[in-house]
């Protein structure tokens, strides 16, 4: 190791998107390596609206590996972080920074400690796969810092060991996590089906439930499903393989009707196997916190209302306008076939879920706010003036649920991980290697 | 036909129990004959608390077949009634009533019209398989009136054509509906696994949700599941055959732990295949009546609260105390392993679901009220004084839901159909053959 001893800090900052599965991952065949029981397919969300930014730094002045998430120091001692750090270090290459006069040989990386600072541009509590974006970003940034030569797909297999769905965040657009066959997990990795420009008509609207609920542990849930659900095996072996091929075809052909049908069906089947678990998941995730059960009931209610709104509208049209998908987190994700459908969807969502009177519209619709303008909604008065959707005709509209949704995010399919060169986005002090 | 022409009325009155499935029936392989995709197993409920009483009458003075349900005339023109009437008439035998001086030859039955009056001793709206009890009672009473020689199992195959689960109400105790293989449905019938005395420790408590909701059409739901659920086939072909054998074994050995595990798992799996249906059932049963969606949300909430209460308690004990099972109707059925467990269950239910202040306890706990006494609850003050169940320890108890339950029914496994000789229970006027 050369350079001005003990003084230099070498840093890299990266940004990685989150992703939402349209063919769901639920159930591991190997808990340690995080190998799934079936393939899954996801859409990467635009990092402009939802992403993790991570700065990783190495310096001979660091005493130990440390990490800060959203400004708060967290432990790196868990297996998942350790697995990722070990795998990346094992692949490190020679690095030379001429500007700083730093030269690090491959073998030196084992001795260098790391500082890591990570920041989500969306609430962690929203359960929007923050751990997926976070672990993907960690692996991507470290690989850049340490000059790892492995391609994106191989990096995805490392990120997978940090958080299963993280592997899908190594690519933009439409991504498949191939379950693989090998016992060592080497072939369980992500591949890109199509980039984000392939199908840029799609608009994604996310409803986040007003709930302070933390992301529930999917590890425990998955284990219980694998152990007790008699339907999961059939889903993994018979249903998903066929459905994955159909979904790939739908994406390739930008066939929204098939995409919508498969997305909704797979979301519902995922919840079905959770219900087929003993005791059923989502009712019982955390029995010691009864307050959660109440939130879960609210969430379930939001899900069923959104299913009802979407199904009614789709049926009244010649061809599906919107697809829905729900993960374990307190949010609902909807795909609109195009901008026009997104505008009409947003009108419906605002009609059924108006903001609580205190909220202003600007903090109620996040992300791509231009859809709000297209929808003819400029202020709270316009929300109140929205007519009932024509498809409900003379029927009593669903009870309006003011305040049930915390906010909406309007977004679109987005790009994969990138390095950031803008110094304002660097999260660690370049001199001390501590959070700014 | 002999006798005082045009004057006589020949009548029979019968009482038939309802039943609750512990291995669920969901999905038909033949909609017309009502042939199921899998075997099912049920427990017959004590007719003292839940039953249908039916009087059937024949007279040369009747102009047409007519029926009254709970005092209100209803149409007999539906296929299901017509199938039952046709099948029973085809099997009629010679009848002689010496007291009345009436002689009816086998062939005469085709010409005689029938009057039928039926009455449920429980609210039809509660969805407690009233059509099962009703059709079973119709078939049983007509078979007696017309001197049909077929045994109970053959009668069950006729009742099945009126309402699938009706076939299981032809027996008391523990009953299996064998799905059969024949295309004509002759071997799709009920058999008794054990009578009601075999396992008389069991106590059954039913929570009826405060909802004016009608029983939803299971025919449509089943059809949609058969057409769209990729999990149903696996359930029917792989899961239920094994589970049925295990349940038969559990019943034979009065093995409550297995009985409870299988009952809860099958209830959850039934709801799982409903969720795996496109669009998912229970969210969407009747989209034109949005008010229903709200009731369904309430119902779902009751289900999840009861699952939570039962699972927590079972886990805190060495062995399961209670099993739960939910049908499509707005009620939850619980089995307690014995009277002591039932007492403790009732205390828990009253703690979490106290009656709304207006209700008096006497109309809140129906059926076998002696369990209320065992539970040390004599009045509303005792309900308010109930301590939180010990298994929740220091945790915040679930929010109490006053008024969410309309009433509870305490009952037990009960006997099969019987003829009633008590004249006060006859529903038709013996002179006119019209409802009393």
CSV table of N, CA, C and O in Angstrom, one decimal, chain A residues 228-235 239 243 261 264-265 268-273 275-280 283-284 287-291 293-294 297 300-301 303-305 307-309 311-312 315 324 395-399 401, chain B residues 228-235 239 243 261 264-265 268-273 275-280 283-284 287-291 293-294 297 300-301 303-305 307-309 311-312 315 324 395-399 401:
chain,number,residue,atom,x,y,z
A,228,UNK,N,-45.1,-25.3,5.9
A,228,UNK,CA,-46.5,-25.7,6.2
A,228,UNK,C,-47.4,-25.7,5.0
A,228,UNK,O,-48.5,-26.3,5.0
A,229,UNK,N,-47.1,-24.9,4.0
A,229,UNK,CA,-48.1,-24.7,2.9
A,229,UNK,C,-48.0,-25.9,1.9
A,229,UNK,O,-46.9,-26.1,1.3
A,230,UNK,N,-49.1,-26.6,1.7
A,230,UNK,CA,-49.2,-27.7,0.7
A,230,UNK,C,-49.4,-27.1,-0.7
A,230,UNK,O,-49.2,-27.9,-1.6
A,231,UNK,N,-49.7,-25.8,-0.8
A,231,UNK,CA,-49.9,-25.3,-2.1
A,231,UNK,C,-48.6,-24.7,-2.7
A,231,UNK,O,-48.5,-24.5,-3.9
A,232,UNK,N,-47.7,-24.3,-1.8
A,232,UNK,CA,-46.5,-23.6,-2.3
A,232,UNK,C,-45.7,-24.4,-3.3
A,232,UNK,O,-45.2,-23.9,-4.3
A,233,UNK,N,-45.5,-25.7,-2.9
A,233,UNK,CA,-44.7,-26.5,-3.8
A,233,UNK,C,-45.3,-26.6,-5.2
A,233,UNK,O,-44.6,-26.5,-6.2
A,234,UNK,N,-46.6,-26.7,-5.3
A,234,UNK,CA,-47.3,-26.7,-6.6
A,234,UNK,C,-47.1,-25.4,-7.3
A,234,UNK,O,-46.8,-25.4,-8.5
A,235,UNK,N,-47.2,-24.3,-6.6
A,235,UNK,CA,-47.0,-23.0,-7.2
A,235,UNK,C,-45.6,-22.9,-7.8
A,235,UNK,O,-45.4,-22.6,-8.9
A,239,UNK,N,-46.8,-23.9,-11.3
A,239,UNK,CA,-47.5,-22.6,-11.8
A,239,UNK,C,-46.4,-21.6,-12.3
A,239,UNK,O,-46.5,-21.1,-13.4
A,243,UNK,N,-45.9,-19.5,-15.8
A,243,UNK,CA,-46.2,-18.1,-15.7
A,243,UNK,C,-45.1,-17.2,-16.1
A,243,UNK,O,-45.2,-16.1,-16.7
A,261,UNK,N,-53.0,-9.4,-16.5
A,261,UNK,CA,-53.6,-10.6,-16.0
A,261,UNK,C,-52.6,-11.4,-15.2
A,261,UNK,O,-52.9,-11.9,-14.1
A,264,UNK,N,-51.7,-9.5,-11.7
A,264,UNK,CA,-52.7,-9.6,-10.7
A,264,UNK,C,-52.8,-11.0,-10.2
A,264,UNK,O,-52.9,-11.2,-9.0
A,265,UNK,N,-52.8,-12.0,-11.1
A,265,UNK,CA,-53.0,-13.4,-10.7
A,265,UNK,C,-51.8,-13.8,-9.8
A,265,UNK,O,-52.0,-14.5,-8.8
A,268,UNK,N,-52.2,-12.2,-6.3
A,268,UNK,CA,-53.2,-12.9,-5.5
A,268,UNK,C,-52.7,-14.3,-5.1
A,268,UNK,O,-53.0,-14.8,-4.0
A,269,UNK,N,-52.0,-15.0,-5.9
A,269,UNK,CA,-51.5,-16.3,-5.6
A,269,UNK,C,-50.5,-16.3,-4.5
A,269,UNK,O,-50.4,-17.1,-3.6
A,270,UNK,N,-49.7,-15.2,-4.5
A,270,UNK,CA,-48.7,-15.0,-3.4
A,270,UNK,C,-49.4,-14.9,-2.1
A,270,UNK,O,-49.1,-15.6,-1.1
A,271,UNK,N,-50.5,-14.1,-2.1
A,271,UNK,CA,-51.2,-13.9,-0.8
A,271,UNK,C,-52.0,-15.2,-0.5
A,271,UNK,O,-52.2,-15.5,0.7
A,272,UNK,N,-52.3,-16.0,-1.5
A,272,UNK,CA,-53.0,-17.2,-1.2
A,272,UNK,C,-52.1,-18.2,-0.5
A,272,UNK,O,-52.5,-18.9,0.4
A,273,UNK,N,-50.9,-18.3,-0.9
A,273,UNK,CA,-50.0,-19.3,-0.2
A,273,UNK,C,-49.6,-18.8,1.2
A,273,UNK,O,-49.4,-19.6,2.1
A,275,UNK,N,-51.8,-17.3,3.0
A,275,UNK,CA,-53.0,-17.7,3.8
A,275,UNK,C,-53.0,-19.2,4.0
A,275,UNK,O,-53.6,-19.7,5.0
A,276,UNK,N,-52.4,-20.0,3.1
A,276,UNK,CA,-52.3,-21.4,3.2
A,276,UNK,C,-51.2,-21.9,4.2
A,276,UNK,O,-51.0,-23.0,4.4
A,277,UNK,N,-50.6,-20.9,4.9
A,277,UNK,CA,-49.5,-21.2,5.8
A,277,UNK,C,-50.1,-21.3,7.2
A,277,UNK,O,-51.1,-20.7,7.5
A,278,UNK,N,-49.5,-22.2,8.0
A,278,UNK,CA,-50.1,-22.4,9.4
A,278,UNK,C,-49.1,-21.8,10.4
A,278,UNK,O,-48.0,-22.3,10.5
A,279,UNK,N,-49.5,-20.9,11.3
A,279,UNK,CA,-50.7,-20.1,11.1
A,279,UNK,C,-50.6,-19.1,9.9
A,279,UNK,O,-49.5,-18.8,9.6
A,280,UNK,N,-51.8,-18.7,9.4
A,280,UNK,CA,-51.7,-17.9,8.2
A,280,UNK,C,-50.9,-16.6,8.4
A,280,UNK,O,-51.0,-16.0,9.4
A,283,UNK,N,-51.9,-12.3,9.1
A,283,UNK,CA,-52.8,-12.2,10.2
A,283,UNK,C,-51.9,-12.3,11.5
A,283,UNK,O,-52.2,-11.7,12.5
A,284,UNK,N,-50.8,-13.0,11.4
A,284,UNK,CA,-50.1,-13.4,12.6
A,284,UNK,C,-48.7,-13.1,12.6
A,284,UNK,O,-48.0,-13.5,13.5
A,287,UNK,N,-47.4,-11.6,16.7
A,287,UNK,CA,-48.5,-11.7,17.6
A,287,UNK,C,-48.3,-10.9,18.9
A,287,UNK,O,-49.3,-10.7,19.6
A,288,UNK,N,-47.1,-10.5,19.1
A,288,UNK,CA,-46.9,-9.8,20.4
A,288,UNK,C,-47.3,-8.3,20.2
A,288,UNK,O,-47.5,-7.6,21.2
A,289,UNK,N,-47.4,-7.9,19.0
A,289,UNK,CA,-47.8,-6.5,18.8
A,289,UNK,C,-49.2,-6.4,18.2
A,289,UNK,O,-49.3,-6.3,17.0
A,290,UNK,N,-50.2,-6.4,19.1
A,290,UNK,CA,-51.6,-6.5,18.6
A,290,UNK,C,-51.9,-5.3,17.7
A,290,UNK,O,-52.7,-5.4,16.8
A,291,UNK,N,-51.2,-4.2,18.0
A,291,UNK,CA,-51.5,-3.0,17.2
A,291,UNK,C,-51.3,-3.2,15.7
A,291,UNK,O,-52.0,-2.7,14.9
A,293,UNK,N,-51.9,-5.9,14.1
A,293,UNK,CA,-53.0,-6.6,13.5
A,293,UNK,C,-54.0,-5.6,13.0
A,293,UNK,O,-54.6,-5.8,11.9
A,294,UNK,N,-54.2,-4.5,13.7
A,294,UNK,CA,-55.1,-3.5,13.3
A,294,UNK,C,-54.6,-2.8,12.0
A,294,UNK,O,-55.4,-2.6,11.1
A,297,UNK,N,-55.2,-5.1,9.2
A,297,UNK,CA,-56.6,-5.1,8.7
A,297,UNK,C,-56.8,-3.9,7.8
A,297,UNK,O,-57.5,-4.1,6.8
A,300,UNK,N,-55.2,-4.7,4.5
A,300,UNK,CA,-56.0,-5.7,3.7
A,300,UNK,C,-57.2,-5.0,3.1
A,300,UNK,O,-57.6,-5.3,2.0
A,301,UNK,N,-57.8,-4.0,3.9
A,301,UNK,CA,-58.9,-3.3,3.4
A,301,UNK,C,-58.5,-2.5,2.2
A,301,UNK,O,-59.3,-2.4,1.2
A,303,UNK,N,-56.1,-3.1,0.2
A,303,UNK,CA,-55.9,-4.0,-0.9
A,303,UNK,C,-57.2,-4.4,-1.6
A,303,UNK,O,-57.4,-4.3,-2.8
A,304,UNK,N,-58.2,-4.7,-0.8
A,304,UNK,CA,-59.5,-5.2,-1.4
A,304,UNK,C,-60.2,-4.0,-2.1
A,304,UNK,O,-60.8,-4.2,-3.1
A,305,UNK,N,-60.0,-2.8,-1.6
A,305,UNK,CA,-60.7,-1.7,-2.2
A,305,UNK,C,-60.0,-1.4,-3.6
A,305,UNK,O,-60.7,-1.1,-4.6
A,307,UNK,N,-58.3,-3.6,-5.4
A,307,UNK,CA,-58.7,-4.7,-6.3
A,307,UNK,C,-60.1,-4.4,-6.9
A,307,UNK,O,-60.3,-4.5,-8.1
A,308,UNK,N,-61.0,-4.0,-6.0
A,308,UNK,CA,-62.4,-3.7,-6.5
A,308,UNK,C,-62.4,-2.6,-7.5
A,308,UNK,O,-63.1,-2.7,-8.6
A,309,UNK,N,-61.7,-1.5,-7.2
A,309,UNK,CA,-61.7,-0.3,-8.1
A,309,UNK,C,-61.1,-0.7,-9.5
A,309,UNK,O,-61.7,-0.4,-10.5
A,311,UNK,N,-60.6,-3.8,-10.8
A,311,UNK,CA,-61.4,-4.8,-11.5
A,311,UNK,C,-62.6,-4.3,-12.2
A,311,UNK,O,-63.0,-4.6,-13.3
A,312,UNK,N,-63.3,-3.4,-11.4
A,312,UNK,CA,-64.5,-2.8,-12.0
A,312,UNK,C,-64.2,-2.0,-13.3
A,312,UNK,O,-64.9,-2.1,-14.3
A,315,UNK,N,-63.1,-4.1,-16.2
A,315,UNK,CA,-64.2,-4.8,-16.8
A,315,UNK,C,-65.0,-3.9,-17.7
A,315,UNK,O,-65.6,-4.4,-18.7
A,324,UNK,N,-52.6,-4.5,-10.6
A,324,UNK,CA,-52.2,-4.3,-9.3
A,324,UNK,C,-51.3,-5.4,-8.8
A,324,UNK,O,-51.4,-6.5,-9.2
A,395,UNK,N,-74.7,3.0,-9.0
A,395,UNK,CA,-74.4,2.3,-7.7
A,395,UNK,C,-73.9,3.2,-6.7
A,395,UNK,O,-73.2,4.2,-7.0
A,396,UNK,N,-74.1,2.9,-5.4
A,396,UNK,CA,-73.5,3.6,-4.3
A,396,UNK,C,-72.0,3.5,-4.5
A,396,UNK,O,-71.5,2.4,-4.6
A,397,UNK,N,-71.3,4.6,-4.5
A,397,UNK,CA,-69.8,4.4,-4.6
A,397,UNK,C,-69.3,3.8,-3.3
A,397,UNK,O,-70.0,3.9,-2.2
A,398,UNK,N,-68.2,3.2,-3.4
A,398,UNK,CA,-67.5,2.7,-2.2
A,398,UNK,C,-67.3,3.8,-1.2
A,398,UNK,O,-67.1,5.0,-1.6
A,399,UNK,N,-67.5,3.5,0.0
A,399,UNK,CA,-67.2,4.6,1.1
A,399,UNK,C,-65.9,5.2,0.8
A,399,UNK,O,-64.9,4.6,0.6
A,401,UNK,N,-62.5,6.9,1.7
A,401,UNK,CA,-61.6,6.7,2.9
A,401,UNK,C,-60.6,7.7,3.0
A,401,UNK,O,-59.4,7.6,2.6
B,228,UNK,N,-60.3,-20.5,-13.0
B,228,UNK,CA,-59.2,-19.6,-13.0
B,228,UNK,C,-58.1,-20.0,-12.0
B,228,UNK,O,-56.9,-19.6,-12.1
B,229,UNK,N,-58.4,-20.7,-10.9
B,229,UNK,CA,-57.3,-21.0,-9.9
B,229,UNK,C,-56.4,-22.1,-10.3
B,229,UNK,O,-56.9,-23.2,-10.6
B,230,UNK,N,-55.2,-21.8,-10.3
B,230,UNK,CA,-54.2,-22.9,-10.7
B,230,UNK,C,-53.9,-23.7,-9.5
B,230,UNK,O,-53.2,-24.8,-9.6
B,231,UNK,N,-54.3,-23.3,-8.3
B,231,UNK,CA,-54.0,-24.0,-7.1
B,231,UNK,C,-55.1,-25.0,-6.8
B,231,UNK,O,-54.9,-26.0,-6.1
B,232,UNK,N,-56.3,-24.8,-7.2
B,232,UNK,CA,-57.5,-25.6,-6.8
B,232,UNK,C,-57.3,-27.1,-7.3
B,232,UNK,O,-57.5,-28.0,-6.5
B,233,UNK,N,-56.8,-27.3,-8.5
B,233,UNK,CA,-56.6,-28.6,-9.0
B,233,UNK,C,-55.7,-29.4,-8.0
B,233,UNK,O,-55.9,-30.5,-7.7
B,234,UNK,N,-54.6,-28.7,-7.7
B,234,UNK,CA,-53.6,-29.4,-6.8
B,234,UNK,C,-54.3,-29.7,-5.4
B,234,UNK,O,-54.1,-30.8,-4.9
B,235,UNK,N,-55.0,-28.7,-4.9
B,235,UNK,CA,-55.7,-29.0,-3.7
B,235,UNK,C,-56.6,-30.2,-3.8
B,235,UNK,O,-56.6,-31.1,-2.9
B,239,UNK,N,-53.9,-32.6,-2.2
B,239,UNK,CA,-54.0,-32.2,-0.8
B,239,UNK,C,-55.2,-32.9,-0.1
B,239,UNK,O,-55.0,-33.6,0.9
B,243,UNK,N,-55.5,-35.4,3.2
B,243,UNK,CA,-56.1,-34.7,4.4
B,243,UNK,C,-57.4,-35.4,4.9
B,243,UNK,O,-57.6,-35.5,6.1
B,261,UNK,N,-55.6,-29.1,13.9
B,261,UNK,CA,-54.6,-28.7,12.9
B,261,UNK,C,-55.2,-28.8,11.5
B,261,UNK,O,-55.1,-27.9,10.7
B,264,UNK,N,-58.2,-26.1,10.9
B,264,UNK,CA,-57.7,-24.8,10.6
B,264,UNK,C,-57.0,-24.7,9.3
B,264,UNK,O,-57.3,-23.8,8.5
B,265,UNK,N,-56.2,-25.7,9.0
B,265,UNK,CA,-55.4,-25.6,7.8
B,265,UNK,C,-56.4,-25.7,6.6
B,265,UNK,O,-56.2,-25.0,5.6
B,268,UNK,N,-58.2,-22.4,6.1
B,268,UNK,CA,-57.3,-21.4,5.5
B,268,UNK,C,-57.0,-21.7,4.0
B,268,UNK,O,-56.9,-20.8,3.2
B,269,UNK,N,-56.9,-23.0,3.7
B,269,UNK,CA,-56.6,-23.3,2.3
B,269,UNK,C,-57.8,-23.0,1.4
B,269,UNK,O,-57.7,-22.6,0.2
B,270,UNK,N,-59.0,-23.2,1.9
B,270,UNK,CA,-60.2,-22.9,1.2
B,270,UNK,C,-60.2,-21.4,0.8
B,270,UNK,O,-60.4,-21.0,-0.3
B,271,UNK,N,-59.9,-20.6,1.8
B,271,UNK,CA,-59.8,-19.1,1.6
B,271,UNK,C,-58.7,-18.8,0.6
B,271,UNK,O,-58.7,-17.8,-0.2
B,272,UNK,N,-57.6,-19.6,0.7
B,272,UNK,CA,-56.4,-19.4,-0.2
B,272,UNK,C,-56.8,-19.6,-1.7
B,272,UNK,O,-56.5,-18.8,-2.5
B,273,UNK,N,-57.6,-20.6,-1.9
B,273,UNK,CA,-58.0,-20.9,-3.4
B,273,UNK,C,-59.0,-19.8,-3.8
B,273,UNK,O,-59.0,-19.5,-5.0
B,275,UNK,N,-58.8,-16.7,-2.9
B,275,UNK,CA,-57.9,-15.6,-3.2
B,275,UNK,C,-57.1,-15.8,-4.5
B,275,UNK,O,-56.8,-14.9,-5.2
B,276,UNK,N,-56.9,-17.1,-4.8
B,276,UNK,CA,-56.2,-17.4,-6.1
B,276,UNK,C,-57.1,-17.4,-7.3
B,276,UNK,O,-56.7,-17.7,-8.4
B,277,UNK,N,-58.3,-17.0,-7.1
B,277,UNK,CA,-59.3,-16.9,-8.2
B,277,UNK,C,-59.2,-15.5,-8.8
B,277,UNK,O,-58.9,-14.6,-8.1
B,278,UNK,N,-59.4,-15.5,-10.1
B,278,UNK,CA,-59.4,-14.2,-10.8
B,278,UNK,C,-60.8,-13.8,-11.2
B,278,UNK,O,-61.4,-14.5,-12.0
B,279,UNK,N,-61.4,-12.6,-10.8
B,279,UNK,CA,-60.8,-11.8,-9.7
B,279,UNK,C,-61.0,-12.5,-8.4
B,279,UNK,O,-61.9,-13.4,-8.3
B,280,UNK,N,-60.2,-12.2,-7.4
B,280,UNK,CA,-60.3,-12.9,-6.1
B,280,UNK,C,-61.7,-12.9,-5.5
B,280,UNK,O,-62.3,-11.8,-5.4
B,283,UNK,N,-63.6,-10.6,-2.2
B,283,UNK,CA,-63.4,-9.2,-2.4
B,283,UNK,C,-64.4,-8.7,-3.4
B,283,UNK,O,-64.8,-7.6,-3.4
B,284,UNK,N,-64.8,-9.6,-4.3
B,284,UNK,CA,-65.5,-9.2,-5.5
B,284,UNK,C,-66.8,-9.9,-5.7
B,284,UNK,O,-67.4,-9.7,-6.8
B,287,UNK,N,-70.0,-7.0,-7.2
B,287,UNK,CA,-69.4,-5.7,-7.3
B,287,UNK,C,-70.5,-4.6,-7.4
B,287,UNK,O,-70.1,-3.5,-7.3
B,288,UNK,N,-71.7,-5.0,-7.7
B,288,UNK,CA,-72.7,-3.9,-7.8
B,288,UNK,C,-73.2,-3.4,-6.5
B,288,UNK,O,-73.8,-2.4,-6.4
B,289,UNK,N,-72.9,-4.2,-5.5
B,289,UNK,CA,-73.4,-3.7,-4.1
B,289,UNK,C,-72.1,-3.4,-3.3
B,289,UNK,O,-71.7,-4.3,-2.5
B,290,UNK,N,-71.7,-2.2,-3.4
B,290,UNK,CA,-70.5,-1.8,-2.7
B,290,UNK,C,-70.6,-1.9,-1.2
B,290,UNK,O,-69.6,-2.2,-0.5
B,291,UNK,N,-71.8,-1.8,-0.8
B,291,UNK,CA,-72.0,-1.9,0.7
B,291,UNK,C,-71.5,-3.2,1.2
B,291,UNK,O,-71.0,-3.4,2.3
B,293,UNK,N,-68.9,-4.9,0.2
B,293,UNK,CA,-67.5,-5.0,0.4
B,293,UNK,C,-67.1,-4.5,1.8
B,293,UNK,O,-66.2,-5.0,2.4
B,294,UNK,N,-67.9,-3.6,2.3
B,294,UNK,CA,-67.6,-3.1,3.6
B,294,UNK,C,-67.9,-4.2,4.6
B,294,UNK,O,-67.2,-4.4,5.6
B,297,UNK,N,-65.2,-6.7,4.6
B,297,UNK,CA,-64.0,-6.3,5.3
B,297,UNK,C,-64.2,-6.5,6.8
B,297,UNK,O,-63.3,-7.0,7.4
B,300,UNK,N,-63.8,-10.2,7.3
B,300,UNK,CA,-62.4,-10.6,7.2
B,300,UNK,C,-61.7,-10.2,8.5
B,300,UNK,O,-60.8,-10.9,9.0
B,301,UNK,N,-62.1,-9.1,9.1
B,301,UNK,CA,-61.4,-8.6,10.3
B,301,UNK,C,-61.8,-9.5,11.4
B,301,UNK,O,-60.9,-9.8,12.2
B,303,UNK,N,-62.6,-12.6,11.2
B,303,UNK,CA,-61.8,-13.9,11.0
B,303,UNK,C,-60.4,-13.7,11.5
B,303,UNK,O,-59.9,-14.6,12.2
B,304,UNK,N,-59.7,-12.6,11.1
B,304,UNK,CA,-58.3,-12.5,11.5
B,304,UNK,C,-58.2,-12.3,13.0
B,304,UNK,O,-57.2,-12.9,13.6
B,305,UNK,N,-59.1,-11.7,13.6
B,305,UNK,CA,-59.1,-11.5,15.1
B,305,UNK,C,-59.3,-12.9,15.8
B,305,UNK,O,-58.6,-13.2,16.7
B,307,UNK,N,-58.7,-15.8,14.4
B,307,UNK,CA,-57.5,-16.6,14.2
B,307,UNK,C,-56.4,-16.2,15.2
B,307,UNK,O,-55.8,-17.1,15.8
B,308,UNK,N,-56.2,-14.9,15.4
B,308,UNK,CA,-55.2,-14.5,16.3
B,308,UNK,C,-55.5,-14.9,17.8
B,308,UNK,O,-54.6,-15.4,18.4
B,309,UNK,N,-56.7,-14.8,18.2
B,309,UNK,CA,-57.0,-15.1,19.6
B,309,UNK,C,-56.8,-16.6,19.8
B,309,UNK,O,-56.2,-17.1,20.8
B,311,UNK,N,-55.0,-18.8,17.9
B,311,UNK,CA,-53.6,-19.2,17.7
B,311,UNK,C,-52.7,-18.9,18.9
B,311,UNK,O,-51.9,-19.7,19.4
B,312,UNK,N,-52.9,-17.7,19.5
B,312,UNK,CA,-52.2,-17.3,20.7
B,312,UNK,C,-52.4,-18.2,21.8
B,312,UNK,O,-51.5,-18.6,22.5
B,315,UNK,N,-51.1,-21.7,21.3
B,315,UNK,CA,-49.6,-21.8,21.4
B,315,UNK,C,-49.2,-21.8,22.9
B,315,UNK,O,-48.2,-22.3,23.3
B,324,UNK,N,-60.6,-23.4,14.5
B,324,UNK,CA,-61.5,-22.4,13.9
B,324,UNK,C,-61.8,-22.9,12.4
B,324,UNK,O,-60.9,-23.5,11.8
B,395,UNK,N,-48.8,-7.6,27.0
B,395,UNK,CA,-49.1,-7.0,25.8
B,395,UNK,C,-50.4,-6.2,25.7
B,395,UNK,O,-51.3,-6.6,26.4
B,396,UNK,N,-50.4,-5.2,24.9
B,396,UNK,CA,-51.7,-4.5,24.7
B,396,UNK,C,-52.7,-5.5,24.1
B,396,UNK,O,-52.4,-6.1,23.1
B,397,UNK,N,-53.8,-5.6,24.8
B,397,UNK,CA,-54.8,-6.5,24.2
B,397,UNK,C,-55.3,-6.0,22.9
B,397,UNK,O,-55.3,-4.8,22.6
B,398,UNK,N,-55.8,-6.9,22.0
B,398,UNK,CA,-56.4,-6.5,20.8
B,398,UNK,C,-57.5,-5.5,21.1
B,398,UNK,O,-58.2,-5.6,22.1
B,399,UNK,N,-57.7,-4.5,20.3
B,399,UNK,CA,-58.8,-3.6,20.5
B,399,UNK,C,-60.1,-4.3,20.7
B,399,UNK,O,-60.4,-5.3,19.9
B,401,UNK,N,-63.9,-5.0,20.3
B,401,UNK,CA,-64.8,-4.7,19.3
B,401,UNK,C,-66.3,-4.9,19.7
B,401,UNK,O,-66.9,-5.9,19.4
